[in-house]
Tab-separated table of N, CA, C and O in Angstrom:
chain	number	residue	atom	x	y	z
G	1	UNK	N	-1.678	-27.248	7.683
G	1	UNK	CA	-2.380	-26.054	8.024
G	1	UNK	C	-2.197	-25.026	6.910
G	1	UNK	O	-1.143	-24.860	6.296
G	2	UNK	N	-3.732	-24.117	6.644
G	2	UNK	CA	-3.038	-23.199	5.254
G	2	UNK	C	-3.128	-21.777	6.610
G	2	UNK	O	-3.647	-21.573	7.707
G	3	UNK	N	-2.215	-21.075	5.577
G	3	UNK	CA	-1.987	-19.885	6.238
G	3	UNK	C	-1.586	-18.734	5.011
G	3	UNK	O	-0.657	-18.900	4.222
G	4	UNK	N	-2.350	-17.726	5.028
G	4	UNK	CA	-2.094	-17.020	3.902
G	4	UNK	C	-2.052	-15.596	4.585
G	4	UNK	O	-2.994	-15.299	5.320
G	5	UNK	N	-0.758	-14.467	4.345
G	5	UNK	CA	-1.226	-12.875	4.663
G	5	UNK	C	-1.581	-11.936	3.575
G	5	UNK	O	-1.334	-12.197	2.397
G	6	UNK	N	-2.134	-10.890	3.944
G	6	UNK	CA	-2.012	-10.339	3.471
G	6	UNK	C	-2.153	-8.716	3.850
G	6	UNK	O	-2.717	-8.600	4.938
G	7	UNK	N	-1.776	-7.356	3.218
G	7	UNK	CA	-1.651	-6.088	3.948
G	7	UNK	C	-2.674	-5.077	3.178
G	7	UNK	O	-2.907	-4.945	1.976
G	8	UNK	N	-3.228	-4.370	4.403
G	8	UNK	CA	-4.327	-3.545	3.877
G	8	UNK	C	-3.900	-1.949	4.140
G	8	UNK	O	-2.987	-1.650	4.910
G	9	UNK	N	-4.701	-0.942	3.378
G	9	UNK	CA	-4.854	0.361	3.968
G	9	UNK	C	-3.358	1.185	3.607
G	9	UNK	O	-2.433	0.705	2.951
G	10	UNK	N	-3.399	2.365	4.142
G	10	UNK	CA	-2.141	2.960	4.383
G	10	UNK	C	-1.138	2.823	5.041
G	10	UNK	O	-0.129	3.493	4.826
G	11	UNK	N	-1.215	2.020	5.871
G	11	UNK	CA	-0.516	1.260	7.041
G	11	UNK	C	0.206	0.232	6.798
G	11	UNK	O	1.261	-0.093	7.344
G	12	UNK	N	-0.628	-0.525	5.591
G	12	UNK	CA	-0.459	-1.738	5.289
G	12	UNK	C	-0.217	-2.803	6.378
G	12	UNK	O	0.860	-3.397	6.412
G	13	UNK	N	-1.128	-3.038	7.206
G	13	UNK	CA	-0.796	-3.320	8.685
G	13	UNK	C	-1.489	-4.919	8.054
G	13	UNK	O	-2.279	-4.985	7.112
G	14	UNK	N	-1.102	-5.784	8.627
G	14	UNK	CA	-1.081	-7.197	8.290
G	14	UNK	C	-2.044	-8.006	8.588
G	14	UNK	O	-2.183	-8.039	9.811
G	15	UNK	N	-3.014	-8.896	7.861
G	15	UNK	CA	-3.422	-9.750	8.381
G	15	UNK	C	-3.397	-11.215	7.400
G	15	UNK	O	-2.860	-11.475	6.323
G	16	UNK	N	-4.284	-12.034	8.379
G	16	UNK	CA	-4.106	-13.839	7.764
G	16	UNK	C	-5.479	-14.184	7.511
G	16	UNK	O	-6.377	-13.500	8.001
G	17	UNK	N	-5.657	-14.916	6.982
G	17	UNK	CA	-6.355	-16.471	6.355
G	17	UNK	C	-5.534	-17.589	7.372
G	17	UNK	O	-4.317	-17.457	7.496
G	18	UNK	N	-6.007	-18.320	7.848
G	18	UNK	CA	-5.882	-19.470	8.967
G	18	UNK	C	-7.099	-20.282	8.702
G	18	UNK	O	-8.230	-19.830	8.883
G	19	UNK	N	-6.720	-22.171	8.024
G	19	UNK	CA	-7.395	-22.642	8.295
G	19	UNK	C	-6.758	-23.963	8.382
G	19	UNK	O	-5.556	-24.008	8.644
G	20	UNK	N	-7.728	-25.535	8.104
G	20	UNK	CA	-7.052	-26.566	8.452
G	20	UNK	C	-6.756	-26.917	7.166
G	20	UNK	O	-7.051	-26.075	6.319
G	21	UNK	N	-6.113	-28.219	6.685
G	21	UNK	CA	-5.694	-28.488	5.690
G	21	UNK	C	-6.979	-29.543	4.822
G	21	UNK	O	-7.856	-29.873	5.621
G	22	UNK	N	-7.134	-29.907	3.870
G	22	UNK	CA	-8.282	-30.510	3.382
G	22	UNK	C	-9.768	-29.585	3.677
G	22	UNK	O	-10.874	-30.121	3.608
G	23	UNK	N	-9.574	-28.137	4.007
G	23	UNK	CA	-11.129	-27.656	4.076
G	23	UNK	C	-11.436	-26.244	3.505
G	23	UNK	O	-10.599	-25.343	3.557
G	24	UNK	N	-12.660	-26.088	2.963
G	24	UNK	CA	-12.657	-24.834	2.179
G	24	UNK	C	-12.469	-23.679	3.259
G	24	UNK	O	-12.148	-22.615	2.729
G	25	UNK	N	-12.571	-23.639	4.415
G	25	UNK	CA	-13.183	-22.710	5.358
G	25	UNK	C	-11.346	-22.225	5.850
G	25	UNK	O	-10.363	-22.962	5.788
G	26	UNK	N	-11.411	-20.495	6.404
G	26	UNK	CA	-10.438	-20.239	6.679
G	26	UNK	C	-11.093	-19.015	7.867
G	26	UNK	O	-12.251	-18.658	7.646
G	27	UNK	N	-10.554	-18.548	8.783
G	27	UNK	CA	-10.982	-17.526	9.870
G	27	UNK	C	-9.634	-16.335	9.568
G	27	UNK	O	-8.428	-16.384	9.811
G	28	UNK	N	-10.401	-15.435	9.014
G	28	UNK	CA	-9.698	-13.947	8.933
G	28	UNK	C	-9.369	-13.356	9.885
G	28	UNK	O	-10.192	-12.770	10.589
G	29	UNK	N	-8.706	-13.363	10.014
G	29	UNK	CA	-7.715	-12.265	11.387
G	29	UNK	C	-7.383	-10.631	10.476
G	29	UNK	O	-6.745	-10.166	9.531
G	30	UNK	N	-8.189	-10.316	11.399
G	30	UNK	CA	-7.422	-8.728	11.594
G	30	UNK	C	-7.658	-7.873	10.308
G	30	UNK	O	-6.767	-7.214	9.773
G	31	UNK	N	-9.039	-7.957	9.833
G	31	UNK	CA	-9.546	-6.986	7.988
G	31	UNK	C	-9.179	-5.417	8.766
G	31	UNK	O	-9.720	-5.035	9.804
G	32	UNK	N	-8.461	-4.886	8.229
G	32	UNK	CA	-8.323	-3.742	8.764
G	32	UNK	C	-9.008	-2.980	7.559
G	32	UNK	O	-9.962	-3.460	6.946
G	33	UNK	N	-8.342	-1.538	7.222
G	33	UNK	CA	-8.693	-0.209	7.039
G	33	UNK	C	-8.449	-1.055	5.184
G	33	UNK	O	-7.576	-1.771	4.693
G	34	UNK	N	-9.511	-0.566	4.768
G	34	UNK	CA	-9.920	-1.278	2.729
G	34	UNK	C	-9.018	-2.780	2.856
G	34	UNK	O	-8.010	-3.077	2.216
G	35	UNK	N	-9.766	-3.638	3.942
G	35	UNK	CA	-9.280	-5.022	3.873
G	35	UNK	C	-10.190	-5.529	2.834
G	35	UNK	O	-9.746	-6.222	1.919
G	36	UNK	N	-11.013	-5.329	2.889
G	36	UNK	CA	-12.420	-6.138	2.247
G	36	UNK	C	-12.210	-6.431	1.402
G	36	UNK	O	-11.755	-7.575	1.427
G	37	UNK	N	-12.308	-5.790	-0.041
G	37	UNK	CA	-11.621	-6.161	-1.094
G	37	UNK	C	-10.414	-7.415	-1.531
G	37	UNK	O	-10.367	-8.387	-2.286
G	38	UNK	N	-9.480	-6.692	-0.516
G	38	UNK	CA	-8.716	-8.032	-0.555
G	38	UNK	C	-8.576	-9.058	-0.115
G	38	UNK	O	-7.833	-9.945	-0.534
G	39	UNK	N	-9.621	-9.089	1.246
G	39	UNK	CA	-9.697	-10.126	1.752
G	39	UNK	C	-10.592	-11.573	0.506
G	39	UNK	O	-10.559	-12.794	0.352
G	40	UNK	N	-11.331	-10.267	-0.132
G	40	UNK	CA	-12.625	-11.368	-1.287
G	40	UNK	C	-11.336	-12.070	-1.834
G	40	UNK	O	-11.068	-13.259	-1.662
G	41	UNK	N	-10.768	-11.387	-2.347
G	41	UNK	CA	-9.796	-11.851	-3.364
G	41	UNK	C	-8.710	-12.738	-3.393
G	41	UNK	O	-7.993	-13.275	-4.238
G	42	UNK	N	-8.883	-12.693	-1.782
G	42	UNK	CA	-7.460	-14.230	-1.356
G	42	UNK	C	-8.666	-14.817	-0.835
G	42	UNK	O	-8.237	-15.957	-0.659
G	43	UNK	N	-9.646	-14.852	-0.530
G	43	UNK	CA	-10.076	-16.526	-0.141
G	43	UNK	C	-10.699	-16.683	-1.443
G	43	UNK	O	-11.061	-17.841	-1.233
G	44	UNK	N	-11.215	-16.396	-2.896
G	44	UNK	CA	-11.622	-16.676	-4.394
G	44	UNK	C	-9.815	-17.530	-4.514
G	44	UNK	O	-9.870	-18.759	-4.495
G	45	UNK	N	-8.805	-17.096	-4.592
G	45	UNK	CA	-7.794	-17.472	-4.850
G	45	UNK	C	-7.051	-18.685	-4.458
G	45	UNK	O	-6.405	-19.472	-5.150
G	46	UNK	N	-7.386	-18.647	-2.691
G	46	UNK	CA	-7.540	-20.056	-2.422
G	46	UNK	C	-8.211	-21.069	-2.127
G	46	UNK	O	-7.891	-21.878	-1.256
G	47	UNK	N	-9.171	-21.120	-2.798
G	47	UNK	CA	-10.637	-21.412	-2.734
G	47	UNK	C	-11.073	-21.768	-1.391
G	47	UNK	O	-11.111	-22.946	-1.036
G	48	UNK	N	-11.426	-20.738	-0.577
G	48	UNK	CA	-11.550	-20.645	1.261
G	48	UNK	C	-12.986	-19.718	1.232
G	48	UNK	O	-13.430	-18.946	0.383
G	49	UNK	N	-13.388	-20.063	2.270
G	49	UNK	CA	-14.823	-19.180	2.485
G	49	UNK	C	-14.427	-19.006	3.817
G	49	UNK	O	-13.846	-19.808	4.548
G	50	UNK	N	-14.908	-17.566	4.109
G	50	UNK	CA	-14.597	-17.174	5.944
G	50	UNK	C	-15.460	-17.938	6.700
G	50	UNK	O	-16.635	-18.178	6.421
G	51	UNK	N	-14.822	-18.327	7.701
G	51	UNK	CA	-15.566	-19.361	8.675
G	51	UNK	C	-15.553	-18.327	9.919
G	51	UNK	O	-15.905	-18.984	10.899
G	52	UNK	N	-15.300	-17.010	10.290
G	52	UNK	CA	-15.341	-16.273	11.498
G	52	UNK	C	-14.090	-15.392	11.145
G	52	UNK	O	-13.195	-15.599	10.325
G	53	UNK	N	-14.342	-14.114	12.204
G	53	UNK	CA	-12.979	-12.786	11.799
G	53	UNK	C	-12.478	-12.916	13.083
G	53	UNK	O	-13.380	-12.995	13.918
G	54	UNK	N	-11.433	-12.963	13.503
G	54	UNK	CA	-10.812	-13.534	14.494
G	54	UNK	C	-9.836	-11.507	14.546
G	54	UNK	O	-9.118	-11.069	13.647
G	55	UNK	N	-10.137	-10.900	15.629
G	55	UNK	CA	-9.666	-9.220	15.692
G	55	UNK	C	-8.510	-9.558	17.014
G	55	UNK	O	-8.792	-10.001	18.127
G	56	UNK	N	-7.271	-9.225	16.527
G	56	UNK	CA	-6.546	-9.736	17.515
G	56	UNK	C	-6.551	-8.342	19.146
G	56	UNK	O	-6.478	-8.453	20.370
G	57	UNK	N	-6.654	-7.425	18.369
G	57	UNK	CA	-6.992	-6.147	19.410
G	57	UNK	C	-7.834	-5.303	18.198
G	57	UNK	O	-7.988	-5.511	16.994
G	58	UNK	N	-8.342	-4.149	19.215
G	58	UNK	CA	-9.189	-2.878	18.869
G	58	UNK	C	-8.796	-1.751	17.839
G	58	UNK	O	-9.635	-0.975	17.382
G	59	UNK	N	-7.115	-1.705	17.419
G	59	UNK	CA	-6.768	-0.476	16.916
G	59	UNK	C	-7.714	-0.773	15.849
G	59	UNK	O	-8.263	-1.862	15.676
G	60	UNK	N	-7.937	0.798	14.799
G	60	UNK	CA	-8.855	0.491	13.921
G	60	UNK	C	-7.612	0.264	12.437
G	60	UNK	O	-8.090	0.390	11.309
G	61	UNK	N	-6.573	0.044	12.531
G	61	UNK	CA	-5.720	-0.878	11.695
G	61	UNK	C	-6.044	-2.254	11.795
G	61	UNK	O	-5.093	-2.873	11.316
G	62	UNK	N	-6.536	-2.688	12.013
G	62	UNK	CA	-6.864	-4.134	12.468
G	62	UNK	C	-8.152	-4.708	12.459
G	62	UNK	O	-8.441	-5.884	12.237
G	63	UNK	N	-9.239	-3.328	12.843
G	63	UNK	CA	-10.745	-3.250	13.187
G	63	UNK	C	-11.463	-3.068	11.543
G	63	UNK	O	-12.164	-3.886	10.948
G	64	UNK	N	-11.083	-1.932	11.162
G	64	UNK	CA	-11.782	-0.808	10.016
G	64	UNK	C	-13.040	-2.383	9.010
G	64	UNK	O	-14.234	-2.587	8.788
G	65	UNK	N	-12.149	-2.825	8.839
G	65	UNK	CA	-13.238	-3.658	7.547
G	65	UNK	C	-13.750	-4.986	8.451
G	65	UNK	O	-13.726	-6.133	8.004
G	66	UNK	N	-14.167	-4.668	9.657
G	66	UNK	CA	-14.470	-6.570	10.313
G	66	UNK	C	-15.858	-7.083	10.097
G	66	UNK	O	-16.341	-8.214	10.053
G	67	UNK	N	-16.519	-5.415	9.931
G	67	UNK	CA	-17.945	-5.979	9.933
G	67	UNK	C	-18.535	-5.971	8.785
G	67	UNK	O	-19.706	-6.325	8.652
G	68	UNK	N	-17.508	-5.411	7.458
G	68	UNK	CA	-17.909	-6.026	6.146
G	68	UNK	C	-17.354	-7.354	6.003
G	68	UNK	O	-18.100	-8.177	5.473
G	69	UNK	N	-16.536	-7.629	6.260
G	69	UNK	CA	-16.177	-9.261	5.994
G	69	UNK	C	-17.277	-9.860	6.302
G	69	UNK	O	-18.171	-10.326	5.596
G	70	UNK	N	-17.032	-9.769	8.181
G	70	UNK	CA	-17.756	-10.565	9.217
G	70	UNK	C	-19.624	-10.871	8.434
G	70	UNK	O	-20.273	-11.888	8.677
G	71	UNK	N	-19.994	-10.012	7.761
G	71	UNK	CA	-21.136	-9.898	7.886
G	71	UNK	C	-21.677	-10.324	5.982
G	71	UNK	O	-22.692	-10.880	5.562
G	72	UNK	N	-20.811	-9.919	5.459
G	72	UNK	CA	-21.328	-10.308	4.012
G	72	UNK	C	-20.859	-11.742	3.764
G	72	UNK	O	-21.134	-12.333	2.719
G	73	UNK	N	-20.191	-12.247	4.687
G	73	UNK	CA	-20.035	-13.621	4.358
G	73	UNK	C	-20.912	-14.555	5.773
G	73	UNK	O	-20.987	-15.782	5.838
G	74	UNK	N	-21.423	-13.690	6.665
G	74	UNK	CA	-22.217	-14.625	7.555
G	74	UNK	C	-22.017	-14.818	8.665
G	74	UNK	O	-23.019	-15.066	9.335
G	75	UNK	N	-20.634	-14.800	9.398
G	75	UNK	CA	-20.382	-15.047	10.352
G	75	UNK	C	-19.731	-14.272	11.475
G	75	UNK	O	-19.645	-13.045	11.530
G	76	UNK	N	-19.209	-15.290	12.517
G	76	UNK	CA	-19.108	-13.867	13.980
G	76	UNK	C	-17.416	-13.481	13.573
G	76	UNK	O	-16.520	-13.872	12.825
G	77	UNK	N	-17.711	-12.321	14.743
G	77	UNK	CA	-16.172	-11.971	14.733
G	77	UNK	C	-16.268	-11.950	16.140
G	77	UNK	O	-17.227	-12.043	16.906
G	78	UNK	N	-14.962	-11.795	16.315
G	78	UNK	CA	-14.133	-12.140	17.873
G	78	UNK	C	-13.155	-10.971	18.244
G	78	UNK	O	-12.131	-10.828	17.577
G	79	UNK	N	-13.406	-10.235	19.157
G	79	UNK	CA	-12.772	-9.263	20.235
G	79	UNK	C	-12.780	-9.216	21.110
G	79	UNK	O	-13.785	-9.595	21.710
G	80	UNK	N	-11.416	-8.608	21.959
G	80	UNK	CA	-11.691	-8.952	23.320
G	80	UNK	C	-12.565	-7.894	23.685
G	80	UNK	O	-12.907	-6.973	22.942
G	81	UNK	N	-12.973	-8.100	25.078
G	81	UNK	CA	-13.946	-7.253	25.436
G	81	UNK	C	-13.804	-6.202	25.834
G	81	UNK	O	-14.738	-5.404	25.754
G	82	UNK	N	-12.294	-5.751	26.538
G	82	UNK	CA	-11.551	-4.858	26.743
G	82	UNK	C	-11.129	-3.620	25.655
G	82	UNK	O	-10.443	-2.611	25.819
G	83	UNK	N	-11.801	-4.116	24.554
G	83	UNK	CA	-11.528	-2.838	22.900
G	83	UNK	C	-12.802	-3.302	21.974
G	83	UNK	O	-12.857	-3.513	20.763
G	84	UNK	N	-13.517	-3.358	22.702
G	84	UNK	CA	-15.103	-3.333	21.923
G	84	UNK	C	-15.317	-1.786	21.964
G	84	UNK	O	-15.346	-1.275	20.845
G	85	UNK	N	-15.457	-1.022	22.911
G	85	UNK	CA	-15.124	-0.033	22.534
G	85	UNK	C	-14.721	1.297	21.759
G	85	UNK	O	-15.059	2.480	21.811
G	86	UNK	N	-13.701	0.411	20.902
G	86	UNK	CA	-13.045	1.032	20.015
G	86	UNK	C	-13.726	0.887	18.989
G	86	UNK	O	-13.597	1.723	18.094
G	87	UNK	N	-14.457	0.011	18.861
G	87	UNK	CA	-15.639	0.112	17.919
G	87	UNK	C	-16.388	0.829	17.502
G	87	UNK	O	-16.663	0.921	16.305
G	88	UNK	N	-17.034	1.702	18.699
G	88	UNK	CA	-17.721	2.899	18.535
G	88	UNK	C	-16.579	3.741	18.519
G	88	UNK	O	-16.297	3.930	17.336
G	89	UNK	N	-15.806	4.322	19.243
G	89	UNK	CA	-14.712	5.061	18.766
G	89	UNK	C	-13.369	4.987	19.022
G	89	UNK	O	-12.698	5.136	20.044
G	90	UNK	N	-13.064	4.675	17.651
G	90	UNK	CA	-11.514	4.156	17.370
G	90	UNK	C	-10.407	5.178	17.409
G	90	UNK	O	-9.303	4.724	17.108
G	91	UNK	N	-10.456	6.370	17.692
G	91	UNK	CA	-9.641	7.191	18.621
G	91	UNK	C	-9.555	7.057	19.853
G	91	UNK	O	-8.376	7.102	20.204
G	92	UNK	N	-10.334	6.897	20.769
G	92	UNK	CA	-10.767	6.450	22.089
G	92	UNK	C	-9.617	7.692	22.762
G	92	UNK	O	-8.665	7.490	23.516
G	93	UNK	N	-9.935	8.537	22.386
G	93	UNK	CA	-9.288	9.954	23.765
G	93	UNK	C	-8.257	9.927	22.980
G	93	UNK	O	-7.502	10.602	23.681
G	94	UNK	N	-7.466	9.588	21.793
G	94	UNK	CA	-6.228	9.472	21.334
G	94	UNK	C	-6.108	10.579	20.099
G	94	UNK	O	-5.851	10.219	18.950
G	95	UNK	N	-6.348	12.115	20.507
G	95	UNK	CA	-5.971	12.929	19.748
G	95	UNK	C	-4.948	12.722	17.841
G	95	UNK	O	-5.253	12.927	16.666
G	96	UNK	N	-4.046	12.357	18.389
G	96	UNK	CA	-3.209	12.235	17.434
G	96	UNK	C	-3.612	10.564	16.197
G	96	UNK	O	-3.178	10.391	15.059
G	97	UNK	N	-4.305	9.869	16.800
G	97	UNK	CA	-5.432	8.396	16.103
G	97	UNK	C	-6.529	9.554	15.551
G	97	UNK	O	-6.450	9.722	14.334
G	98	UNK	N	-7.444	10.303	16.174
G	98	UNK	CA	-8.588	11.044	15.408
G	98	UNK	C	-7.940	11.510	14.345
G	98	UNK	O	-8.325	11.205	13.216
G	99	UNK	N	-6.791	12.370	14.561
G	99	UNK	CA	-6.425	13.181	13.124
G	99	UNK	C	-6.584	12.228	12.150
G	99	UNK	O	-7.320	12.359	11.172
G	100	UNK	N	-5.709	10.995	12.474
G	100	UNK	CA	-5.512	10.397	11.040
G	100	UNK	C	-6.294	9.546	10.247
G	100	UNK	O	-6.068	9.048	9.144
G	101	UNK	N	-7.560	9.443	11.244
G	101	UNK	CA	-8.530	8.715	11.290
G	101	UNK	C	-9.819	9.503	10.178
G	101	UNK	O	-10.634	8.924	9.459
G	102	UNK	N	-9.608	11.029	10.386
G	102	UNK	CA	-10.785	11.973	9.982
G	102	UNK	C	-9.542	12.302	8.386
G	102	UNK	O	-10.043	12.227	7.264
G	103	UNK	N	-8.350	12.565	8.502
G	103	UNK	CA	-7.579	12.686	7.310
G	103	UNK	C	-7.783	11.470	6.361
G	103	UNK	O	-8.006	11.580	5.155
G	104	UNK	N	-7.718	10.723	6.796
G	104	UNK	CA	-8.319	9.099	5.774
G	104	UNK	C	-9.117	8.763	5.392
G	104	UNK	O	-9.216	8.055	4.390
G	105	UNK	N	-10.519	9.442	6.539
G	105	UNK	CA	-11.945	9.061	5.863
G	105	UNK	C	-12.237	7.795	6.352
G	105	UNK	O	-12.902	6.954	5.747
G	106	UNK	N	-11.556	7.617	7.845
G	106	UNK	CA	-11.743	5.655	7.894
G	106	UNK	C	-13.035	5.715	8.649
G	106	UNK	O	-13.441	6.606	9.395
G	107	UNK	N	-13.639	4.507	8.280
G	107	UNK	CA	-15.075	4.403	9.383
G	107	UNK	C	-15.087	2.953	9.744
G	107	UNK	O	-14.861	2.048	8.942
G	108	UNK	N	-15.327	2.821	10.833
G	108	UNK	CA	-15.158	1.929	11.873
G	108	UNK	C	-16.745	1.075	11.808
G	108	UNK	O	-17.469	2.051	12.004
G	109	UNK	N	-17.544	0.090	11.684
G	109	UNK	CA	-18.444	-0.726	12.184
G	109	UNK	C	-18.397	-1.611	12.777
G	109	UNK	O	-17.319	-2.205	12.770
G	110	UNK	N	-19.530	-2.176	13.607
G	110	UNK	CA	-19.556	-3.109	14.597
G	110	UNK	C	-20.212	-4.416	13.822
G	110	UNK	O	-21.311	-4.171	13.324
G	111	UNK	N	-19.716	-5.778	13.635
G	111	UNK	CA	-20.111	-6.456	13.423
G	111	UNK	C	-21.618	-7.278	14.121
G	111	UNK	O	-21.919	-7.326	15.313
G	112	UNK	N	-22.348	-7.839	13.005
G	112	UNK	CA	-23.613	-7.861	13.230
G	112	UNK	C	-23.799	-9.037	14.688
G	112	UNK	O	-24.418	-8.928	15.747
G	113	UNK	N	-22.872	-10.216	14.064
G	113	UNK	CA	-22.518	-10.979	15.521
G	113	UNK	C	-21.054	-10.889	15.981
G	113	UNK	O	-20.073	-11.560	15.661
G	114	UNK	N	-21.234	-9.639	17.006
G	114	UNK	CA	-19.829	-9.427	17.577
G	114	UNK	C	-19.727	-10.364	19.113
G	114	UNK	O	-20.496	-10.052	20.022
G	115	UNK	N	-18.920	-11.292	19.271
G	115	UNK	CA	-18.781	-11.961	20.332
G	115	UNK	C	-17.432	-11.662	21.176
G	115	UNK	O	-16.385	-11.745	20.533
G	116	UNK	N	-17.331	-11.268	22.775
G	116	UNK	CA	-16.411	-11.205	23.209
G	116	UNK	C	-15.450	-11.961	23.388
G	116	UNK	O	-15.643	-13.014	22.782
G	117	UNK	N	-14.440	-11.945	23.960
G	117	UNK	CA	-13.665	-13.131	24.482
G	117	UNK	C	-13.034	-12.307	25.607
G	117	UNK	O	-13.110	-11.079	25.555
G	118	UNK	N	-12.252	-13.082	26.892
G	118	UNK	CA	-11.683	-12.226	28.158
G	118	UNK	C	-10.795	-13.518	28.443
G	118	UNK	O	-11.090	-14.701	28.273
G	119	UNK	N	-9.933	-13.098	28.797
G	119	UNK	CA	-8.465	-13.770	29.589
G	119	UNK	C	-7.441	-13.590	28.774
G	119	UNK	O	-6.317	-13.973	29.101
């Protein structure tokens, strides 16, 4: 199995490359806040093409870059349905998330094929 991380943003909040062994294809977990960039740059590195963005929850540490990945390379991303939501707004009533959200300049999009998941 390959498995590669890597950390984005100010947060530097974590995500992976997950795929099988013998295949170009890998599913991105979690492009957060200026993932994009680096996400290009570790699957060029291990020669992987995104096969789907796999969002393990809604914070927009985790969210911020899903629907540039998700979408300049083609495919769906995955959230639960319970923080789709947060999509449209990734403060969601959380005063002290807006500040740092409008201090950063982060912007949040919804991927073009956003698919839920529940349980």
């Amino acid at each position: 199995m390959f498995l590669a991380s890597f950390a984005s943003g100010p947060w530097q909040a974590k995500g992976y490359l997950v795929g099988p062994d013998g295949s170009d294809q890998a599913i991105v977990i979690d492009p957060g806040v200026e993932a994009a960039d680096t996400v290009r740059s570790a699957l060029a590195e291990y020669g992987r093409r995104a096969a789907g963005v796999l969002l393990t929850h809604g914070h927009v540490d985790h969210v911020a870059d899903a629907a540039t990945v998700a979408d300049e390379a083609g495919v769906p991303a995955w959230l639960h349905s319970a923080d789709v939501e947060l999509l449209d707004d990734p403060a969601s009533g959380n005063p002290m998330m807006a500040a740092m959200i409008d201090q950063l300049g982060v912007s949040v999009g919804t991927p073009a094929d956003l698919r839920t998941i529940a349980g």
